[in-house]
XYZ file of C-alpha atoms in Angstrom:
616
model
C 34.215 39.259 -11.962
C 35.744 35.793 -11.930
C 34.799 35.363 -15.591
C 36.966 38.364 -16.546
C 40.229 37.046 -18.081
C 42.124 39.982 -16.545
C 41.836 38.187 -13.194
C 44.111 35.414 -14.476
C 47.695 36.737 -14.806
C 49.100 34.230 -17.302
C 45.901 33.652 -19.269
C 45.322 37.402 -19.638
C 48.432 37.627 -21.821
C 47.625 34.652 -24.040
C 45.898 36.047 -27.113
C 47.087 33.326 -29.468
C 49.048 30.063 -29.404
C 52.266 31.880 -30.306
C 52.099 33.683 -26.961
C 51.431 30.329 -25.291
C 54.545 28.867 -26.891
C 56.534 31.750 -25.441
C 55.965 30.449 -21.904
C 58.431 28.263 -20.057
C 57.314 24.684 -19.506
C 57.284 25.331 -15.767
C 54.576 27.963 -16.294
C 52.210 25.696 -18.176
C 50.679 24.048 -15.119
C 49.783 27.464 -13.718
C 48.241 28.415 -17.055
C 46.393 25.122 -17.045
C 44.889 25.857 -13.624
C 43.914 29.386 -14.635
C 42.284 28.164 -17.826
C 40.165 25.595 -16.003
C 39.039 28.114 -13.365
C 38.252 30.670 -16.083
C 36.138 28.115 -17.959
C 34.198 27.155 -14.842
C 33.360 30.740 -13.939
C 32.656 31.886 -17.496
C 30.275 29.079 -18.467
C 28.560 29.317 -15.078
C 27.944 32.970 -15.938
C 26.604 32.488 -19.471
C 25.637 28.816 -19.776
C 26.825 26.390 -22.427
C 28.675 23.120 -22.823
C 30.539 22.542 -19.588
C 31.949 19.185 -18.569
C 33.508 18.130 -21.901
C 35.765 21.176 -22.099
C 36.950 20.779 -18.519
C 38.226 17.341 -19.481
C 40.416 18.622 -22.324
C 42.214 21.529 -20.648
C 45.616 19.831 -20.315
C 45.363 18.272 -23.760
C 44.532 21.635 -25.352
C 47.441 23.384 -23.662
C 49.832 20.616 -24.713
C 48.701 20.580 -28.343
C 48.931 24.333 -28.888
C 52.277 24.434 -27.060
C 53.823 21.705 -29.201
C 52.283 22.337 -32.614
C 52.623 25.352 -34.883
C 48.942 26.196 -35.157
C 47.280 27.362 -37.367
C 49.851 26.051 -39.874
C 49.572 22.689 -38.153
C 45.946 21.565 -38.094
C 43.943 20.414 -35.057
C 40.429 19.059 -35.662
C 38.227 18.735 -32.576
C 35.604 15.980 -32.532
C 33.117 16.395 -30.928
C 32.974 20.172 -30.959
C 31.807 20.815 -27.423
C 35.202 19.710 -26.079
C 36.797 22.718 -27.836
C 35.966 25.546 -25.407
C 39.560 25.614 -24.040
C 40.752 25.764 -27.661
C 38.581 28.837 -28.271
C 40.020 30.551 -25.187
C 43.642 29.979 -26.225
C 43.049 31.105 -29.807
C 42.028 34.705 -29.215
C 38.394 34.356 -28.164
C 38.543 34.458 -24.386
C 37.125 37.995 -24.185
C 34.016 36.826 -26.053
C 33.529 33.467 -24.354
C 30.551 34.787 -22.374
C 28.712 35.339 -25.674
C 28.946 31.699 -26.755
C 25.722 30.231 -28.205
C 24.013 33.637 -27.988
C 22.736 35.733 -30.881
C 25.743 37.170 -32.766
C 28.026 35.559 -30.185
C 30.690 32.879 -30.428
C 29.748 29.758 -32.323
C 28.969 26.797 -30.023
C 31.396 24.568 -31.951
C 34.571 25.074 -34.019
C 33.754 27.057 -37.154
C 35.976 27.851 -40.121
C 34.091 31.138 -40.469
C 34.987 32.218 -36.927
C 38.712 31.574 -36.625
C 41.700 30.481 -38.683
C 42.523 28.143 -35.808
C 39.313 26.177 -36.385
C 40.623 23.870 -39.084
C 37.296 22.131 -39.667
C 33.701 22.935 -38.734
C 32.125 20.313 -36.498
C 28.857 19.849 -34.667
C 27.937 16.263 -35.344
C 30.439 13.658 -34.217
C 32.936 11.262 -35.765
C 34.029 13.360 -38.748
C 37.482 14.378 -37.530
C 39.570 11.454 -38.759
C 38.131 11.632 -42.284
C 38.704 15.388 -42.437
C 42.204 15.145 -40.954
C 43.126 12.396 -43.383
C 41.945 14.546 -46.283
C 44.045 17.458 -45.034
C 47.092 15.218 -44.636
C 46.706 13.877 -48.178
C 46.363 17.392 -49.609
C 49.371 18.632 -47.624
C 51.503 15.775 -48.906
C 50.445 16.463 -52.489
C 51.651 20.055 -52.101
C 54.865 18.988 -50.420
C 53.933 20.617 -47.101
C 55.451 19.206 -43.919
C 52.661 20.357 -41.624
C 51.211 18.156 -38.877
C 47.547 17.148 -38.809
C 45.923 16.067 -35.537
C 42.407 14.722 -34.994
C 41.161 14.803 -31.392
C 38.224 12.413 -31.217
C 36.363 11.984 -27.947
C 33.109 11.915 -26.030
C 32.007 8.636 -27.573
C 32.664 9.687 -31.181
C 34.798 6.591 -31.760
C 31.652 4.448 -31.490
C 30.467 5.660 -34.905
C 31.198 3.684 -38.035
C 32.506 6.694 -39.948
C 35.503 6.913 -37.620
C 36.459 3.336 -38.435
C 35.940 3.882 -42.151
C 38.541 6.646 -41.949
C 40.918 4.564 -39.839
C 40.661 1.735 -42.327
C 41.419 4.021 -45.274
C 44.340 5.718 -43.530
C 46.153 2.391 -43.441
C 46.403 2.432 -47.246
C 47.851 5.940 -47.424
C 51.439 6.890 -46.686
C 50.686 10.113 -44.836
C 51.536 11.548 -41.442
C 48.423 11.662 -39.292
C 48.000 11.771 -35.524
C 44.724 10.641 -33.963
C 44.224 11.361 -30.267
C 41.507 9.235 -28.705
C 40.149 11.244 -25.770
C 38.676 8.383 -23.772
C 36.431 9.773 -21.027
C 33.940 6.882 -20.934
C 31.187 9.286 -21.982
C 29.382 10.786 -24.912
C 26.461 12.935 -23.726
C 24.902 9.971 -22.004
C 27.023 7.082 -20.808
C 29.068 5.618 -23.604
C 27.856 2.224 -24.819
C 29.088 -0.766 -26.767
C 31.833 -3.332 -26.771
C 34.524 -0.881 -27.822
C 33.710 1.350 -24.894
C 34.074 -1.601 -22.524
C 37.451 -2.221 -24.118
C 38.634 1.350 -23.762
C 37.174 2.403 -20.476
C 37.145 -0.683 -18.305
C 39.888 -3.164 -19.220
C 42.387 -0.694 -20.597
C 42.352 1.736 -17.737
C 43.036 -1.037 -15.240
C 46.376 -2.210 -13.938
C 46.232 -5.803 -15.140
C 48.102 -5.426 -18.399
C 50.732 -2.963 -17.198
C 51.364 -4.977 -14.030
C 51.584 -8.268 -15.896
C 53.898 -6.794 -18.513
C 56.281 -5.172 -16.029
C 56.318 -8.273 -13.848
C 57.103 -10.424 -16.841
C 59.971 -8.162 -17.846
C 61.549 -8.480 -14.411
C 61.295 -12.249 -14.492
C 62.646 -12.625 -18.025
C 65.247 -9.839 -18.151
C 68.104 -12.250 -17.335
C 66.943 -14.942 -19.758
C 68.000 -13.616 -23.225
C 67.506 -16.952 -24.990
C 63.747 -16.708 -24.630
C 63.434 -12.965 -25.253
C 61.834 -13.510 -28.672
C 59.370 -15.949 -27.188
C 58.601 -13.460 -24.418
C 57.953 -10.749 -26.966
C 55.498 -12.982 -28.799
C 53.732 -13.773 -25.525
C 53.578 -10.052 -24.763
C 52.043 -9.279 -28.140
C 49.517 -12.080 -27.717
C 48.564 -10.779 -24.278
C 48.355 -7.263 -25.663
C 45.985 -8.483 -28.362
C 43.733 -10.093 -25.769
C 43.342 -7.126 -23.463
C 44.323 -3.961 -25.329
C 42.965 -2.208 -28.415
C 46.535 -1.618 -29.556
C 46.366 -4.679 -31.744
C 43.058 -3.544 -33.221
C 44.468 -0.177 -34.240
C 47.810 -1.623 -35.300
C 46.060 -4.107 -37.552
C 44.428 -1.089 -39.182
C 47.907 0.301 -39.862
C 48.293 2.706 -36.939
C 51.097 2.834 -34.420
C 49.217 2.676 -31.118
C 50.543 4.419 -27.985
C 48.825 4.473 -24.612
C 46.718 4.690 -22.640
C 48.214 7.664 -20.784
C 46.816 10.047 -18.182
C 45.254 12.957 -20.056
C 45.480 15.209 -17.011
C 49.226 14.738 -16.452
C 50.617 17.676 -18.379
C 54.324 16.637 -18.298
C 53.375 13.174 -19.608
C 51.259 14.683 -22.378
C 54.033 17.064 -23.406
C 56.654 14.332 -23.529
C 54.482 11.751 -25.269
C 52.981 14.058 -27.889
C 56.400 15.649 -28.442
C 57.830 12.222 -29.209
C 54.966 11.204 -31.481
C 55.399 14.415 -33.496
C 58.640 13.046 -34.872
C 57.192 9.705 -35.974
C 56.173 9.048 -39.558
C 52.922 7.490 -40.711
C 49.553 7.193 -38.948
C 49.745 7.356 -35.143
C 47.060 6.937 -32.495
C 47.486 8.161 -28.934
C 45.022 6.875 -26.353
C 44.439 9.481 -23.633
C 42.253 8.774 -20.598
C 40.485 11.823 -19.163
C 37.697 12.675 -16.747
C 34.739 14.595 -18.097
C 34.134 17.585 -15.829
C 37.682 17.477 -14.437
C 38.327 20.072 -11.750
C 34.719 20.718 -10.790
C 33.585 18.016 -8.392
C 29.826 18.086 -9.168
C 30.565 17.745 -12.899
C 32.952 14.854 -12.272
C 30.258 13.098 -10.241
C 27.455 13.802 -12.728
C 28.927 14.632 -16.154
C 25.561 14.031 -17.840
C 23.791 16.757 -15.864
C 26.730 19.099 -16.430
C 27.191 18.326 -20.117
C 25.401 21.569 -21.012
C 24.333 23.941 -18.278
C 22.244 27.061 -17.729
C 23.716 29.922 -15.746
C 24.512 28.889 -12.175
C 26.593 29.854 -9.159
C 29.735 27.661 -9.100
C 30.197 28.382 -5.404
C 26.924 26.601 -4.668
C 28.264 23.514 -6.451
C 24.854 22.711 -7.831
C 22.696 23.589 -10.783
C 19.517 25.618 -10.278
C 16.325 23.606 -10.121
C 14.891 23.062 -13.577
C 11.721 24.942 -14.416
C 8.817 22.523 -14.312
C 7.540 23.040 -17.825
C 6.545 20.111 -19.972
C 8.568 19.866 -23.179
C 7.702 17.977 -26.333
C 10.465 15.534 -25.406
C 8.672 14.927 -22.099
C 5.420 14.288 -23.979
C 7.199 11.684 -26.067
C 8.847 10.060 -23.045
C 5.546 9.687 -21.214
C 3.764 8.417 -24.326
C 6.500 5.836 -24.920
C 6.091 4.346 -21.448
C 2.297 4.346 -21.706
C 2.323 2.650 -25.098
C 4.982 0.149 -24.029
C 2.780 -0.878 -21.099
C -0.070 -1.468 -23.529
C 1.838 -3.171 -26.343
C 4.707 -5.499 -25.534
C 5.883 -5.410 -29.151
C 7.155 -1.838 -28.722
C 10.944 -1.429 -28.813
C 12.616 1.909 -28.057
C 15.788 2.894 -29.918
C 18.001 5.966 -29.528
C 21.430 6.909 -30.924
C 22.972 8.150 -27.644
C 20.165 10.608 -26.861
C 18.521 9.042 -23.810
C 18.384 12.283 -21.820
C 17.773 14.615 -24.762
C 14.874 12.574 -26.130
C 13.626 11.728 -22.606
C 13.892 7.960 -22.665
C 15.059 7.983 -19.049
C 11.914 6.420 -17.556
C 11.583 3.994 -20.458
C 15.184 2.816 -20.050
C 14.480 2.169 -16.372
C 11.029 0.588 -16.604
C 11.457 -1.349 -19.855
C 15.133 -2.306 -19.788
C 14.736 -5.322 -22.052
C 13.103 -3.184 -24.734
C 15.456 -0.207 -24.559
C 18.340 0.045 -27.040
C 20.923 2.831 -26.975
C 23.124 2.128 -29.999
C 25.681 4.883 -29.330
C 26.544 7.550 -31.871
C 25.456 5.343 -34.753
C 22.405 6.778 -36.471
C 22.658 4.566 -39.544
C 22.714 1.470 -37.373
C 19.784 2.778 -35.292
C 17.549 3.014 -38.366
C 18.484 -0.369 -39.814
C 18.261 -2.002 -36.383
C 14.668 -0.773 -36.284
C 14.115 -2.218 -39.764
C 15.394 -5.607 -38.671
C 13.152 -5.596 -35.618
C 10.138 -4.746 -37.774
C 10.907 -7.682 -40.055
C 10.329 -9.984 -37.078
C 7.050 -8.471 -35.945
C 8.301 -5.968 -33.373
C 7.031 -2.372 -33.307
C 10.198 -0.247 -33.098
C 10.105 3.432 -32.200
C 13.278 5.253 -33.249
C 13.740 8.444 -31.206
C 16.165 10.648 -33.098
C 16.971 14.332 -33.531
C 16.009 15.832 -36.882
C 19.582 16.826 -37.745
C 20.840 13.353 -36.755
C 18.306 11.566 -38.948
C 20.127 13.214 -41.854
C 22.947 10.770 -41.141
C 20.623 7.797 -41.492
C 18.933 8.974 -44.680
C 19.949 6.090 -46.936
C 18.797 3.628 -44.299
C 15.460 5.429 -44.024
C 14.951 5.037 -47.772
C 16.601 1.705 -48.510
C 16.045 -0.285 -45.344
C 12.691 1.004 -44.064
C 10.523 2.799 -46.627
C 11.462 0.687 -49.652
C 10.518 -2.463 -47.749
C 7.356 -0.909 -46.304
C 8.456 -1.758 -42.788
C 6.533 -0.810 -39.680
C 8.800 1.752 -37.983
C 7.806 4.930 -36.156
C 10.299 7.814 -36.160
C 9.892 10.258 -33.273
C 11.836 13.201 -34.649
C 12.894 15.613 -31.926
C 14.498 19.077 -32.364
C 12.712 19.857 -35.633
C 12.819 23.465 -36.736
C 14.996 26.115 -35.083
C 16.763 24.865 -31.968
C 18.522 27.995 -30.692
C 22.035 27.990 -29.269
C 23.379 24.882 -31.020
C 23.049 26.637 -34.342
C 23.233 25.574 -37.962
C 24.562 22.076 -37.319
C 21.578 21.218 -35.144
C 18.629 23.118 -36.607
C 16.030 20.640 -37.863
C 15.491 22.646 -41.028
C 15.359 19.932 -43.654
C 13.419 16.886 -42.446
C 10.127 17.736 -44.153
C 12.010 18.297 -47.401
C 14.111 15.157 -47.316
C 11.312 12.891 -46.075
C 8.462 14.181 -48.216
C 9.970 12.790 -51.420
C 10.166 9.241 -50.017
C 7.337 6.841 -50.930
C 5.621 4.645 -48.305
C 5.809 7.130 -45.434
C 3.325 9.342 -43.597
C 4.578 12.586 -42.041
C 2.902 14.451 -39.185
C 3.658 17.797 -37.524
C 1.799 18.522 -34.260
C 0.805 22.042 -33.316
C 0.566 21.346 -29.571
C 1.300 18.729 -26.940
C -2.047 16.950 -27.169
C -1.717 16.578 -30.922
C 1.828 15.310 -30.491
C 0.662 12.486 -28.250
C -2.215 11.635 -30.595
C 0.073 11.625 -33.625
C 2.568 9.331 -31.913
C -0.281 6.916 -31.274
C -1.442 7.264 -34.875
C 2.025 6.566 -36.229
C 2.512 3.605 -33.924
C -0.802 2.026 -34.886
C -0.199 2.644 -38.589
C 1.099 -0.479 -40.322
C 4.060 1.078 -42.103
C 6.674 3.813 -41.901
C 5.529 6.932 -40.051
C 7.227 10.067 -38.769
C 6.174 12.613 -36.154
C 8.380 15.701 -36.086
C 8.159 18.033 -33.120
C 10.159 21.052 -31.907
C 12.619 21.515 -29.098
C 11.437 22.915 -25.784
C 8.026 23.684 -24.367
C 4.784 23.879 -26.290
C 1.572 25.758 -25.658
C 1.077 24.502 -22.106
C -1.978 22.458 -23.014
C -2.547 19.254 -21.065
C -1.670 16.334 -23.347
C -3.718 13.923 -21.236
C -3.001 10.227 -20.847
C -5.163 8.743 -23.585
C -3.761 6.626 -26.400
C -6.130 7.778 -29.105
C -5.314 8.214 -32.782
C -6.484 10.710 -35.398
C -7.679 10.304 -38.963
C -4.743 10.102 -41.331
C -4.540 12.964 -43.815
C -7.212 15.079 -42.128
C -6.579 18.771 -41.399
C -8.527 20.952 -38.950
C -9.982 24.374 -39.707
C -9.282 26.440 -36.586
C -10.812 29.698 -37.808
C -13.005 30.748 -40.743
C -12.177 34.046 -42.410
C -12.115 35.740 -45.780
C -9.763 36.113 -48.750
C -6.607 34.690 -47.114
C -6.159 31.088 -45.972
C -3.241 30.417 -43.627
C -2.150 26.765 -43.800
C 0.052 26.100 -40.761
C 2.145 22.957 -40.486
C 3.072 22.179 -36.897
C 4.508 24.624 -34.403
C 3.657 27.846 -36.269
C -0.087 27.391 -35.764
C -0.185 29.671 -32.705
C 1.409 32.564 -34.598
C -0.889 31.870 -37.549
C -3.957 32.102 -35.301
C -2.918 35.501 -33.930
C -2.258 36.796 -37.434
C -5.503 35.241 -38.647
C -7.478 37.071 -36.016
C -5.921 40.413 -36.994
C -6.357 39.908 -40.749
C -9.656 38.016 -40.595
C -8.035 35.107 -42.380
C -8.964 31.435 -42.375
C -6.511 29.390 -40.292
C -5.937 25.671 -40.819
C -3.939 23.239 -38.706
C -2.714 21.032 -41.561
C -1.319 18.325 -39.223
C -0.257 16.045 -42.079
C 2.490 16.918 -44.536
C 2.031 13.570 -46.245
C -0.692 12.778 -47.146
C -2.128 16.273 -47.536
C -5.778 17.031 -46.961
C -6.330 17.621 -50.670
C -10.104 17.969 -50.393
C -9.823 20.829 -47.919
C -7.136 22.594 -49.968
C -9.332 22.348 -53.068
C -12.286 23.766 -51.140
C -10.230 26.701 -49.872
C -9.130 27.665 -53.372
C -12.790 28.161 -54.298
C -13.518 30.552 -51.446
C -10.217 32.424 -50.990
C -8.002 34.556 -53.213
C -4.685 33.768 -51.555
C -3.063 30.845 -49.733
C -0.183 31.321 -47.302
C 1.694 28.239 -46.046
C 3.727 28.366 -42.837
C 6.324 25.828 -41.701
C 9.384 25.696 -39.458
C 11.372 24.003 -42.225
C 13.252 24.951 -45.368
C 10.868 26.383 -47.943
C 12.652 24.479 -50.693
C 10.910 21.131 -51.038
C 8.974 21.556 -47.813
C 5.333 21.342 -46.842
C 4.382 24.470 -48.757
C 5.962 23.017 -51.868
C 3.716 19.996 -51.435
C 0.668 22.273 -51.562
C 1.926 24.016 -54.712
C 2.675 20.686 -56.384
C -0.824 19.441 -55.641
C -2.452 22.606 -57.008
C -0.304 22.456 -60.136
C -1.217 18.806 -60.695
C -4.916 19.789 -60.662
C -4.295 22.914 -62.756
C -5.727 25.082 -59.953
C -4.469 28.650 -60.181
C -4.390 30.809 -57.059
C -1.995 33.276 -55.472
C 0.190 31.296 -53.077
C 3.134 32.263 -50.875
C 5.340 30.007 -48.759
C 6.713 31.188 -45.389
C 9.488 29.209 -43.772
C 13.275 29.076 -43.621
C 14.914 30.676 -46.634
C 17.661 29.055 -48.702
C 20.409 29.680 -46.167
C 21.867 28.198 -43.017
C 20.579 29.920 -39.885
C 23.185 30.577 -37.213
C 22.844 30.139 -33.446
C 21.026 32.489 -31.123
C 18.039 33.045 -28.895
C 15.022 31.272 -30.440
C 12.947 34.457 -30.482
C 15.734 36.242 -32.366
C 15.959 33.416 -34.870
C 12.214 33.523 -35.569
C 12.534 37.258 -36.245
C 15.496 36.678 -38.553
C 13.453 34.131 -40.508
C 10.348 36.337 -40.559
C 8.364 33.672 -38.705
C 7.426 35.753 -35.671
C 3.997 37.404 -35.649
C 5.187 40.729 -37.057
C 7.297 38.988 -39.657
C 4.384 36.868 -40.851
C 2.099 39.899 -41.129
C 4.738 41.867 -43.022
C 5.322 39.081 -45.529
C 1.594 38.673 -46.127
C 1.103 42.431 -46.647
C 4.164 42.665 -48.898
C-alpha cells in the first residue's frame, strides 16, 4: 500500500528528529519528496486535514533538521499544518488512525508526544505560548531555542499582535515563522493579508531595490541617503517596518518550498539574538495539483483515490449548516436590515450562497471572533439586524464581547451557533460542550436548541424577529431528515412541546437528543418533552410534570455542570419543589476525538446508555 511507510526508503528509517539530523543535506530533498507523497496517500486513505500539511513539508524538514527538538521547542499554529511534524516525530505508523476513535489526535497535543510543545486547535495562540516558554527558559538559564510557526490566516487575529507587541519589551530569544499561504480555511481576508500575499510576493520591491543598488554602488557620498530612501520604500510596501517597529528583526519573504534557502536562512537566524520574524511564502496543497487549485475543498477531505485527482461526490444530505444557509438567504431577501457575519467560516457555516447573493451584507472578519461579536453590536446600534454565524467552540473566544458589548446593552443580535455538542474527529478543542453553560448565566438573552431541521429554521426566525439578543445552537452534520420547508414562521418563546405522554418518568430533552429520548420513552412508557428553550424555561409545564411524575430526567448534548438540566434543578429549588431528578449530558471531563457514535456511547448518551443511566 502506498500509505505504508515501508515503501519510502528514507522515511521508513526516520523514527525521530535525531535520525533526520543524521542524514546528509543532499538527502533531505529526497526525504522531502517521500514525505509529501506519503502524506498524500495516507490522508487519501483515512481522511483528515490535507492541503495545509502539504504546504509545510519543506519547512517541517528544515526545522527538525536544524533544531534540537524536543529540547528546542516548535509550536505549530494552526494545528492542521502539523501532519508532517507528526510523521517525523515517531507517529508515521499511526497516521492512518488520525481523528479516529483512540487514534492520533487531529492537532498537536502535549499528551500525545514530547515533540508537541503546546496543544493547539484554535488559532493564533503560538506566539503567546512561545514567548512564555522563552521567558521561562531564560529565567532558568537555558539556552534552548523557541520557534512559533504561525500560518493559515492565524496572523489576522488580535491575540497574535498582542503577543508581538509584548515580545518587544522582553529581552528573550524568540523566532516567529510566518507561513504565508494566502489562506486560512476559506480565503484569507483583511488589509494585512493584502499586504502579505499580494504586494509582498511581487517583484516590485526586490527589483526596485536591486536596481537602485546598481545605480548607486559607485556613489558612496550618497550611500546614507540611499539607505534612508530604501527604508522609506520598505516601509511603504513591506511589512518589515511594521514588525520592526514592534521590536522584531524582520527577514523575508522567502520561498517556503526551496529547501536549501530555508536551511540557510533559518540556520543563520538561529544565531541571532532577540525576537526574529521570518516571512515564508508557501502554497497550500503543494505537490497535489487539485489541492493547489482548490485548497478550500481540500482543506479537510474524506477518503478518496489520489490517482483520480478528485474528491468523491458529496452525499446529498441536508445538514443543519445547510438549513441555516438557506434560511439566511430567505430572510435576507425579506428583510434588508439583515447583515451576515462570520469569523472565517464561510464554507463551514454555509454562507456561500449568502456571500454571493448578498455581497454588500456579507462580512467575513477573518479569524477574529471578538471583533465579529462587537462588529455585530455596532451594527445593531444603528438599526441593522446582524446575524453572527459562529462555531460553539469559537464563541468561547468572544465571551466578554457577548456579555459586555451585546447582552449588557440589550442589543438586537442573533447568534447562529454551529457545531454545538460533540463534533467527532476534531476532538476536545472543537466540541461545543459548554455554550449552554456559559450563555445561560447571562441576562438579556434567549437560548434555543432545535431537535430537528424544521425547528431549527423556525427558531432562527424567532431569534431574528426577537428584539434583543438571541442564540440558536445546533449540532454538526445531518439531522433527522425532516423537510424544513421554506416558511419564515416563528414559535412562541419559552414554550415546550410534549411529544409523548407516559407515566412515572418525564424525559426533558434539550435539542438534538430528542430522538433518542423518544425511543427510550417508548420502551419505558415515559413522558417525553421537547424543551426547545433553555432560557426561558417552560416553567408551567415543568411544574405540572412534577405533580404527575415521580422522576425527571434531563438530556442535553452539553456539559452537565451549569447546563440546561441545572436550569431545571435551579427552578425547582427556587419553588421548593422536591422530586427525584437526574441530569444526563457530558460529564466533567474533556471528550477526545473519535467517531460520533463512539463518543455518544462514551458519554452514555446513546439509547442504551440513556436507558442504563435511568435504570441505575
